Short mmCIF file of N, CA and C in Angstrom, two decimals:
data_model
loop_
_atom_site.label_atom_id
_atom_site.label_comp_id
_atom_site.label_asym_id
_atom_site.label_seq_id
_atom_site.Cartn_x
_atom_site.Cartn_y
_atom_site.Cartn_z
N MET A 1 -2.99 -22.33 3.87
CA MET A 1 -3.08 -23.09 2.54
C MET A 1 -1.59 -23.14 1.62
N GLY A 2 -1.60 -24.93 2.22
CA GLY A 2 -0.29 -25.62 2.28
C GLY A 2 -0.25 -26.13 0.70
N ALA A 3 0.70 -26.07 0.23
CA ALA A 3 1.24 -27.20 -1.45
C ALA A 3 1.71 -28.27 -1.01
N SER A 4 1.14 -29.09 -2.02
CA SER A 4 1.46 -30.59 -1.73
C SER A 4 1.97 -30.37 -2.24
N ARG A 5 3.30 -31.05 -1.73
CA ARG A 5 4.23 -32.02 -2.50
C ARG A 5 4.46 -33.53 -3.53
N ASP A 6 5.66 -33.64 -4.25
CA ASP A 6 5.75 -34.15 -5.19
C ASP A 6 7.28 -34.92 -5.54
N GLY A 7 7.42 -35.34 -4.40
CA GLY A 7 8.89 -35.10 -4.48
C GLY A 7 9.95 -34.07 -4.30
N ASP A 8 10.10 -33.15 -4.60
CA ASP A 8 10.77 -31.48 -4.29
C ASP A 8 10.29 -30.88 -5.12
N ARG A 9 8.97 -31.12 -5.86
CA ARG A 9 8.24 -30.04 -6.67
C ARG A 9 7.29 -30.18 -4.72
N SER A 10 6.56 -28.58 -6.14
CA SER A 10 5.09 -28.19 -5.31
C SER A 10 4.17 -28.51 -6.13
N ALA A 11 2.77 -28.41 -5.79
CA ALA A 11 1.72 -28.39 -6.71
C ALA A 11 1.43 -27.29 -6.34
N CYS A 12 0.80 -26.09 -7.68
CA CYS A 12 0.02 -24.27 -8.02
C CYS A 12 -1.24 -25.20 -6.52
N ASP A 13 -1.42 -24.13 -5.89
CA ASP A 13 -2.56 -23.95 -4.82
C ASP A 13 -4.21 -24.16 -5.86
N GLU A 14 -4.44 -23.02 -7.05
CA GLU A 14 -5.32 -23.21 -8.01
C GLU A 14 -5.49 -23.92 -8.55
N CYS A 15 -4.47 -24.55 -9.65
CA CYS A 15 -4.33 -25.66 -9.88
C CYS A 15 -4.45 -26.76 -10.40
N GLY A 16 -3.02 -27.09 -9.62
CA GLY A 16 -2.21 -28.44 -8.95
C GLY A 16 -1.52 -28.73 -10.70
N GLU A 17 -1.08 -27.52 -11.03
CA GLU A 17 -0.34 -28.38 -11.46
C GLU A 17 1.28 -28.25 -10.20
N THR A 18 2.41 -29.22 -11.70
CA THR A 18 4.22 -29.37 -10.43
C THR A 18 4.45 -28.17 -11.32
N GLY A 19 5.83 -28.23 -11.25
CA GLY A 19 6.85 -27.58 -11.78
C GLY A 19 7.49 -26.95 -11.09
N VAL A 20 8.40 -26.04 -12.03
CA VAL A 20 9.85 -25.10 -11.62
C VAL A 20 8.64 -24.10 -11.65
N SER A 21 7.47 -23.71 -12.55
CA SER A 21 6.98 -22.27 -12.25
C SER A 21 6.24 -22.32 -11.04
N VAL A 22 5.57 -23.05 -10.28
CA VAL A 22 5.62 -23.44 -8.73
C VAL A 22 5.85 -22.78 -7.59
N GLY A 23 6.20 -21.66 -6.87
CA GLY A 23 6.17 -21.70 -5.98
C GLY A 23 5.71 -20.48 -4.95
N GLU A 24 6.38 -19.88 -3.25
CA GLU A 24 5.37 -19.02 -2.55
C GLU A 24 5.51 -17.67 -3.41
N ARG A 25 4.82 -16.94 -3.86
CA ARG A 25 4.13 -15.62 -3.92
C ARG A 25 4.33 -14.85 -2.81
N GLY A 26 4.74 -13.37 -2.84
CA GLY A 26 4.02 -12.28 -2.48
C GLY A 26 5.99 -12.12 -1.86
N ARG A 27 5.17 -10.81 -1.65
CA ARG A 27 7.26 -10.26 -0.93
C ARG A 27 7.53 -10.83 -0.34
N PHE A 28 6.79 -10.44 1.11
CA PHE A 28 7.30 -10.88 1.99
C PHE A 28 6.22 -11.94 3.26
N ARG A 29 4.79 -11.69 2.93
CA ARG A 29 4.22 -12.53 3.54
C ARG A 29 3.55 -13.49 2.77
N LEU A 30 3.44 -14.85 3.08
CA LEU A 30 2.88 -15.69 2.21
C LEU A 30 2.66 -15.67 1.76
N LEU A 31 1.99 -15.88 0.45
CA LEU A 31 0.36 -14.79 -0.02
C LEU A 31 -0.21 -17.36 -0.68
N ALA A 32 0.23 -17.78 -1.68
CA ALA A 32 -0.41 -18.41 -1.90
C ALA A 32 0.81 -19.71 -2.66
N TRP A 33 0.98 -21.00 -2.71
CA TRP A 33 1.79 -21.35 -3.50
C TRP A 33 1.82 -21.29 -4.85
N LEU A 34 1.13 -20.22 -6.06
CA LEU A 34 0.34 -20.88 -7.06
C LEU A 34 1.84 -20.64 -8.21
N CYS A 35 1.11 -21.22 -8.73
CA CYS A 35 2.01 -21.45 -10.73
C CYS A 35 1.96 -20.01 -11.58
N GLU A 36 3.34 -19.71 -12.32
CA GLU A 36 3.55 -18.47 -12.27
C GLU A 36 2.05 -17.72 -13.45
N ARG A 37 0.78 -18.69 -13.91
CA ARG A 37 0.29 -17.97 -14.44
C ARG A 37 -0.96 -17.30 -14.11
N CYS A 38 -1.54 -17.80 -12.77
CA CYS A 38 -2.16 -18.43 -11.41
C CYS A 38 -1.62 -17.27 -10.89
N TRP A 39 -0.83 -17.43 -10.70
CA TRP A 39 -0.18 -16.37 -9.95
C TRP A 39 -0.75 -14.16 -10.58
N ASN A 40 0.38 -14.81 -11.31
CA ASN A 40 -0.39 -13.51 -12.22
C ASN A 40 -2.23 -13.39 -12.89
N THR A 41 -3.11 -13.88 -12.49
CA THR A 41 -4.43 -13.59 -12.40
C THR A 41 -3.86 -13.05 -11.26
N PHE A 42 -3.68 -13.86 -10.44
CA PHE A 42 -4.70 -13.11 -8.97
C PHE A 42 -4.01 -11.81 -8.80
N ALA A 43 -2.39 -12.12 -8.72
CA ALA A 43 -1.75 -10.32 -8.51
C ALA A 43 -3.20 -9.34 -9.90
N ASN A 44 -2.97 -9.97 -10.68
CA ASN A 44 -3.60 -8.68 -11.78
C ASN A 44 -4.85 -8.70 -11.52
N GLU A 45 -5.85 -9.29 -10.47
CA GLU A 45 -6.94 -8.65 -10.26
C GLU A 45 -7.13 -8.21 -9.02
N MET A 46 -6.36 -8.85 -8.13
CA MET A 46 -6.01 -8.11 -7.45
C MET A 46 -5.32 -6.15 -7.25
N ALA A 47 -4.88 -6.24 -8.49
CA ALA A 47 -4.25 -4.58 -8.35
C ALA A 47 -5.46 -4.05 -9.38
N ALA A 48 -5.96 -5.05 -9.92
CA ALA A 48 -7.74 -4.23 -10.61
C ALA A 48 -8.31 -3.95 -9.30
N THR A 49 -8.73 -4.71 -8.21
CA THR A 49 -9.71 -4.23 -6.93
C THR A 49 -8.94 -2.94 -6.55
N ASP A 50 -6.81 -2.95 -6.73
CA ASP A 50 -6.61 -2.32 -5.56
C ASP A 50 -6.40 -1.00 -6.71
N GLY A 51 -6.60 -0.76 -6.91
CA GLY A 51 -6.22 0.49 -8.46
C GLY A 51 -4.39 0.91 -8.15
N ALA A 52 -3.75 -0.34 -8.17
CA ALA A 52 -2.36 -0.70 -8.27
C ALA A 52 -1.72 -1.06 -9.78
N THR A 53 -1.75 0.43 -10.46
CA THR A 53 -1.85 -0.19 -12.01
C THR A 53 -1.06 0.86 -12.28
N ALA A 54 0.12 1.12 -11.44
CA ALA A 54 1.11 2.40 -11.71
C ALA A 54 1.93 2.12 -12.72
N ALA A 55 3.05 2.04 -13.53
CA ALA A 55 4.69 1.62 -13.84
C ALA A 55 5.15 1.51 -12.98
N PRO A 56 6.32 0.11 -13.21
CA PRO A 56 7.44 0.34 -12.20
C PRO A 56 8.02 2.31 -12.43
N ARG A 57 8.99 2.56 -11.72
CA ARG A 57 9.75 3.49 -12.38
C ARG A 57 10.50 2.41 -12.38
N PRO A 58 12.07 3.54 -13.16
CA PRO A 58 13.06 2.69 -14.09
C PRO A 58 13.64 2.42 -12.82
N ASP A 59 14.39 1.39 -14.31
CA ASP A 59 15.89 0.65 -12.67
C ASP A 59 16.70 0.57 -12.67
N PRO A 60 18.22 1.74 -12.35
CA PRO A 60 19.13 2.14 -13.09
C PRO A 60 19.83 1.16 -12.17
N GLY A 61 21.16 1.10 -13.12
CA GLY A 61 21.97 0.64 -13.48
C GLY A 61 22.46 0.75 -12.40
N PRO A 62 23.63 -0.23 -11.04
CA PRO A 62 24.75 0.46 -9.83
C PRO A 62 25.24 1.22 -10.09
N ASP A 63 25.65 0.79 -11.46
CA ASP A 63 27.07 2.54 -12.07
C ASP A 63 26.44 3.90 -12.50
N ASP A 64 25.21 3.74 -12.59
CA ASP A 64 24.09 5.12 -13.49
C ASP A 64 23.77 6.42 -12.48
N VAL A 65 24.55 6.75 -12.47
CA VAL A 65 24.07 8.57 -11.45
C VAL A 65 23.11 9.44 -11.68
N THR A 66 22.99 9.89 -12.72
CA THR A 66 21.97 10.06 -13.43
C THR A 66 21.02 10.55 -12.71
N TRP A 67 20.13 11.72 -12.23
CA TRP A 67 18.87 12.21 -11.10
C TRP A 67 17.92 11.47 -11.91
N ILE A 68 16.97 11.49 -11.30
CA ILE A 68 15.69 11.03 -11.40
C ILE A 68 14.25 11.66 -11.06
N GLU A 69 13.88 12.35 -11.60
CA GLU A 69 12.42 12.65 -11.36
C GLU A 69 12.01 12.08 -10.50
N PRO A 70 10.98 12.47 -9.97
CA PRO A 70 10.18 12.08 -8.70
C PRO A 70 8.69 11.60 -10.21
N PRO A 71 7.37 10.65 -10.25
CA PRO A 71 6.89 11.18 -11.62
C PRO A 71 5.98 12.08 -10.92
N VAL A 72 4.83 12.33 -12.04
CA VAL A 72 4.34 13.57 -12.06
C VAL A 72 2.58 12.77 -12.49
N CYS A 73 2.17 13.47 -11.76
CA CYS A 73 0.57 12.53 -12.87
C CYS A 73 0.18 13.37 -14.13
N PRO A 74 -0.20 12.58 -15.05
CA PRO A 74 -0.22 12.52 -16.10
C PRO A 74 -1.91 13.79 -16.14
N GLU A 75 -2.50 13.45 -15.59
CA GLU A 75 -4.37 14.26 -15.33
C GLU A 75 -4.09 15.28 -14.04
N CYS A 76 -3.07 15.44 -13.31
CA CYS A 76 -3.60 16.65 -12.59
C CYS A 76 -1.72 17.27 -12.77
N GLY A 77 -0.94 16.23 -12.80
CA GLY A 77 0.22 17.23 -12.64
C GLY A 77 1.21 17.44 -10.96
N ALA A 78 0.07 15.93 -10.53
CA ALA A 78 1.31 16.70 -9.19
C ALA A 78 1.31 15.31 -8.71
N LEU A 79 2.72 15.57 -8.19
CA LEU A 79 3.69 14.53 -7.45
C LEU A 79 2.47 13.76 -6.92
N VAL A 80 3.82 12.27 -7.52
CA VAL A 80 3.31 10.93 -6.74
C VAL A 80 4.06 10.20 -6.50
N ARG A 81 4.11 9.09 -5.71
CA ARG A 81 5.32 8.80 -5.26
C ARG A 81 4.96 6.85 -5.70
N VAL A 82 5.23 6.04 -5.88
CA VAL A 82 5.51 5.33 -7.51
C VAL A 82 5.80 3.77 -6.44
N TYR A 83 4.73 3.08 -6.05
CA TYR A 83 6.45 1.92 -5.15
C TYR A 83 5.42 0.59 -5.21
N PRO A 84 6.56 -0.68 -5.33
CA PRO A 84 5.68 -1.59 -5.76
C PRO A 84 4.63 -2.24 -4.08
N THR A 85 4.14 -3.38 -5.16
CA THR A 85 3.04 -3.80 -4.11
C THR A 85 3.40 -4.73 -3.16
N ASN A 86 3.53 -5.69 -2.12
CA ASN A 86 2.74 -6.57 -1.51
C ASN A 86 3.01 -7.79 -2.83
N TYR A 87 2.48 -7.57 -3.38
CA TYR A 87 1.62 -8.93 -4.59
C TYR A 87 2.16 -8.36 -6.08
N ASP A 88 3.51 -7.21 -5.76
CA ASP A 88 4.44 -7.48 -7.04
C ASP A 88 3.39 -6.38 -7.92
N ARG A 89 3.16 -5.71 -7.63
CA ARG A 89 2.46 -4.59 -8.85
C ARG A 89 2.52 -3.63 -8.36
N TRP A 90 2.34 -2.23 -8.40
CA TRP A 90 2.84 -0.80 -8.59
C TRP A 90 1.42 0.07 -8.58
N VAL A 91 1.57 1.23 -7.13
CA VAL A 91 1.08 2.13 -7.06
C VAL A 91 1.32 3.13 -6.88
N SER A 92 0.43 4.25 -7.94
CA SER A 92 1.22 5.61 -7.05
C SER A 92 -0.01 6.12 -5.41
N LEU A 93 0.92 6.04 -5.31
CA LEU A 93 0.40 7.75 -4.20
C LEU A 93 0.84 8.18 -3.79
N ALA A 94 -0.46 9.66 -2.64
CA ALA A 94 -0.11 10.98 -2.71
C ALA A 94 1.54 10.86 -1.77
N THR A 95 1.24 12.19 -1.72
CA THR A 95 2.95 12.70 -1.21
C THR A 95 3.45 13.06 0.42
N VAL A 96 1.69 12.43 1.15
CA VAL A 96 1.48 13.38 2.32
C VAL A 96 0.67 11.73 3.35
N GLU A 97 1.01 11.57 4.04
CA GLU A 97 -0.35 10.73 5.37
C GLU A 97 -1.14 11.59 5.30
N LEU A 98 -1.90 10.99 6.30
CA LEU A 98 -3.77 12.48 6.85
C LEU A 98 -3.50 10.92 7.36
N PRO A 99 -4.87 11.26 8.13
CA PRO A 99 -5.37 11.10 9.77
C PRO A 99 -6.41 9.58 8.97
N ALA A 100 -6.68 8.64 9.13
CA ALA A 100 -7.75 7.17 8.80
C ALA A 100 -9.64 8.17 8.18
N LYS A 101 -9.54 8.83 9.09
CA LYS A 101 -11.20 9.09 9.27
C LYS A 101 -11.21 9.70 7.93
N ASP A 102 -10.40 10.64 7.49
CA ASP A 102 -10.48 11.35 6.11
C ASP A 102 -9.83 11.13 4.78
N VAL A 103 -9.27 9.70 5.06
CA VAL A 103 -9.35 8.75 4.31
C VAL A 103 -9.85 7.43 3.65
N PRO A 104 -11.43 6.91 2.53
CA PRO A 104 -12.13 6.52 2.75
C PRO A 104 -10.75 4.70 2.33
N GLU A 105 -11.43 4.34 3.27
CA GLU A 105 -11.18 2.89 3.76
C GLU A 105 -10.41 1.87 1.62
N ALA A 106 -11.00 2.06 0.89
CA ALA A 106 -10.68 1.45 -0.49
C ALA A 106 -9.57 2.47 -0.77
N PHE A 107 -8.57 3.70 -0.76
CA PHE A 107 -7.34 4.23 -0.48
C PHE A 107 -6.54 4.24 -0.02
N ARG A 108 -6.75 3.77 1.50
CA ARG A 108 -6.17 3.68 2.66
C ARG A 108 -4.94 3.02 2.11
N TRP A 109 -3.90 2.75 2.01
CA TRP A 109 -1.95 2.12 2.29
C TRP A 109 -1.79 2.86 2.55
N ARG A 110 -1.02 2.07 3.62
CA ARG A 110 0.66 1.81 4.73
C ARG A 110 2.16 2.00 3.42
N LEU A 111 3.25 2.30 4.00
CA LEU A 111 3.99 1.62 3.43
C LEU A 111 5.32 0.56 4.73
N THR A 112 5.48 0.06 4.15
CA THR A 112 6.35 -1.63 4.97
C THR A 112 7.69 -1.63 5.05
N ARG A 113 8.82 -1.78 5.66
CA ARG A 113 9.58 -2.24 5.72
C ARG A 113 10.00 -3.59 4.96
N VAL A 114 10.57 -4.44 4.13
CA VAL A 114 9.92 -5.44 3.88
C VAL A 114 11.64 -6.46 5.27
N PRO A 115 11.19 -7.24 5.73
CA PRO A 115 11.72 -7.86 7.16
C PRO A 115 13.13 -8.25 6.43
N ASP A 116 13.80 -7.99 7.15
CA ASP A 116 15.28 -8.79 6.55
C ASP A 116 16.92 -8.47 7.40
N LEU A 117 17.23 -9.23 7.12
CA LEU A 117 18.14 -9.01 8.89
C LEU A 117 19.59 -7.46 8.89
N SER A 118 19.09 -6.39 7.64
CA SER A 118 19.50 -5.93 8.32
C SER A 118 18.69 -4.51 8.88
N PRO A 119 19.91 -3.45 9.12
CA PRO A 119 19.49 -3.13 10.05
C PRO A 119 18.52 -0.96 8.95
N VAL A 120 19.31 -1.26 7.82
CA VAL A 120 19.12 -0.82 6.98
C VAL A 120 18.29 -0.45 6.08
N PRO A 121 17.70 -0.22 6.40
CA PRO A 121 16.00 -0.33 5.17
C PRO A 121 16.66 -0.41 3.60
N THR A 122 16.35 -1.54 3.20
CA THR A 122 16.28 -1.74 2.02
C THR A 122 15.54 -1.50 0.75
N ASP A 123 14.48 -2.20 1.56
CA ASP A 123 13.12 -2.29 0.36
C ASP A 123 11.76 -1.45 1.02
N VAL A 124 11.23 -1.19 0.59
CA VAL A 124 9.64 -0.29 1.03
C VAL A 124 8.94 -1.17 -0.13
N VAL A 125 7.32 -1.09 0.70
CA VAL A 125 5.90 -1.35 -0.38
C VAL A 125 5.21 -1.49 0.51
N ALA A 126 3.96 -1.37 -0.61
CA ALA A 126 2.87 -0.77 -0.02
C ALA A 126 1.64 -1.88 0.31
N VAL A 127 0.81 -2.15 0.54
CA VAL A 127 0.52 -2.63 1.67
C VAL A 127 -0.80 -1.71 2.11
N ARG A 128 -2.26 -2.46 1.06
CA ARG A 128 -3.66 -2.11 1.14
C ARG A 128 -4.27 -2.44 2.74
N VAL A 129 -4.33 -1.22 3.28
CA VAL A 129 -5.41 -1.17 4.72
C VAL A 129 -6.28 -2.45 4.72
N ARG A 130 -6.48 -3.49 5.12
CA ARG A 130 -7.81 -4.24 5.32
C ARG A 130 -7.00 -4.38 6.28
N GLY A 131 -8.32 -5.82 6.24
CA GLY A 131 -9.13 -6.99 7.82
C GLY A 131 -9.45 -5.60 8.72
N ILE A 132 -8.68 -4.70 9.34
CA ILE A 132 -8.68 -4.31 11.24
C ILE A 132 -8.43 -2.56 10.82
N ASP A 133 -9.87 -1.80 10.57
CA ASP A 133 -9.20 -0.66 10.20
C ASP A 133 -8.39 0.69 11.24
N PRO A 134 -7.82 1.00 10.67
CA PRO A 134 -6.96 1.56 11.67
C PRO A 134 -7.82 3.02 12.91
N LEU A 135 -7.30 3.35 13.94
CA LEU A 135 -7.64 4.30 14.62
C LEU A 135 -7.43 5.63 13.78
N PRO A 136 -8.95 6.63 14.28
CA PRO A 136 -9.36 7.63 13.50
C PRO A 136 -8.27 8.74 12.81
N GLY A 137 -6.89 8.95 14.32
CA GLY A 137 -6.08 9.10 13.82
C GLY A 137 -5.04 8.86 13.39
N GLU A 138 -5.23 7.54 13.24
CA GLU A 138 -4.00 6.78 12.38
C GLU A 138 -3.76 7.24 11.59
N PRO A 139 -1.90 7.72 10.68
CA PRO A 139 -1.42 7.76 9.41
C PRO A 139 -2.18 6.93 8.58
N VAL A 140 -2.30 6.88 7.42
CA VAL A 140 -2.38 6.52 6.36
C VAL A 140 -2.27 7.09 5.41
N VAL A 141 -1.78 6.65 4.39
CA VAL A 141 -0.83 7.21 2.58
C VAL A 141 -2.20 6.93 1.74
N PRO A 142 -2.81 7.54 1.32
CA PRO A 142 -4.26 7.70 0.05
C PRO A 142 -3.49 7.33 -0.81
N ALA A 143 -3.88 6.34 -1.60
CA ALA A 143 -3.70 6.43 -3.48
C ALA A 143 -3.67 7.61 -3.64
N HIS A 144 -3.30 7.89 -4.73
CA HIS A 144 -2.95 9.33 -5.23
C HIS A 144 -4.52 9.78 -6.27
N ARG A 145 -5.12 8.45 -6.58
CA ARG A 145 -6.40 8.12 -7.39
C ARG A 145 -7.32 8.84 -6.53
N MET A 146 -7.35 8.96 -5.24
CA MET A 146 -8.04 9.53 -4.47
C MET A 146 -7.74 11.01 -4.21
N MET A 147 -6.75 11.41 -4.22
CA MET A 147 -5.74 13.75 -4.26
C MET A 147 -6.80 14.46 -5.63
N CYS A 148 -6.60 13.16 -6.40
CA CYS A 148 -5.97 13.88 -7.95
C CYS A 148 -8.21 14.61 -8.17
N VAL A 149 -7.65 15.86 -8.98
CA VAL A 149 -8.08 16.17 -9.79
C VAL A 149 -8.90 16.57 -10.39
N GLY A 150 -8.17 14.95 -11.53
CA GLY A 150 -9.28 15.24 -12.83
C GLY A 150 -8.65 13.91 -13.60
N GLY A 151 -8.80 13.53 -14.55
CA GLY A 151 -8.72 11.93 -15.02
C GLY A 151 -10.28 11.40 -14.50
N PRO A 152 -9.88 10.30 -15.76
CA PRO A 152 -11.27 9.05 -15.91
C PRO A 152 -10.83 8.67 -14.39
N GLY A 153 -9.92 7.77 -14.20
CA GLY A 153 -9.89 7.52 -13.09
C GLY A 153 -9.91 8.08 -11.34
N SER A 154 -10.25 9.43 -11.31
CA SER A 154 -10.13 10.60 -10.42
C SER A 154 -12.31 9.67 -9.47
N PRO A 155 -12.03 9.95 -8.80
CA PRO A 155 -12.86 9.25 -7.62
C PRO A 155 -14.51 10.38 -7.96
N SER A 156 -15.48 10.36 -7.42
CA SER A 156 -16.58 11.20 -7.27
C SER A 156 -16.20 11.95 -6.05
N ARG A 157 -16.92 12.90 -5.89
CA ARG A 157 -16.39 14.22 -4.94
C ARG A 157 -16.69 12.79 -3.40
N GLY A 158 -18.27 12.79 -3.57
CA GLY A 158 -18.91 11.07 -2.93
C GLY A 158 -17.70 10.72 -2.17
N GLU A 159 -17.47 9.77 -2.89
CA GLU A 159 -16.47 9.03 -3.01
C GLU A 159 -15.09 9.13 -2.81
N ARG A 160 -14.64 10.57 -2.48
CA ARG A 160 -13.43 11.42 -1.90
C ARG A 160 -13.80 11.71 -0.33
N SER A 161 -15.58 11.35 -0.58
CA SER A 161 -15.34 12.74 1.06
C SER A 161 -16.02 10.80 1.48
N GLY A 162 -15.81 9.37 1.37
CA GLY A 162 -16.46 8.71 1.80
C GLY A 162 -17.49 8.22 1.80
N ARG A 163 -18.86 8.96 1.23
CA ARG A 163 -19.64 9.00 1.31
C ARG A 163 -20.04 8.06 -0.36
N HIS A 164 -21.51 7.04 -0.63
CA HIS A 164 -21.36 6.57 -1.98
C HIS A 164 -23.34 7.09 -2.59
#
């Protein structure tokens, strides 16, 4: 997916629009050259498919020293970890890692450090495990909705065990 160049402007891979809203999209891996409208459509479709529908964590100011409590699932009351995805949406993840064999394919996530020049991790994003299946014993982070015991968004018992 390469972008067409018009002088120093880029064209959207989807609609062909040129302008200042067109740019590289994706947190650390180039997903596409898209305008703002096409990017939001694409990212929202991915989020709906992946279940990445969590609200972003509060962004404290640099001088804010107040304690931020870990988020709690409104359905089951369990603690969750909320992370940004590589396509700029947010997902609620379980607080434990499990072997891949115990997590159905649709609920597997990994936490990945955003590459930068600093040896100190500055940002971590959640990436859905796709393409190549992990080894059965390899740890993955399940989406919280797999482990949630209540609420309309929780999967059926068959989905949780990997049987449909």
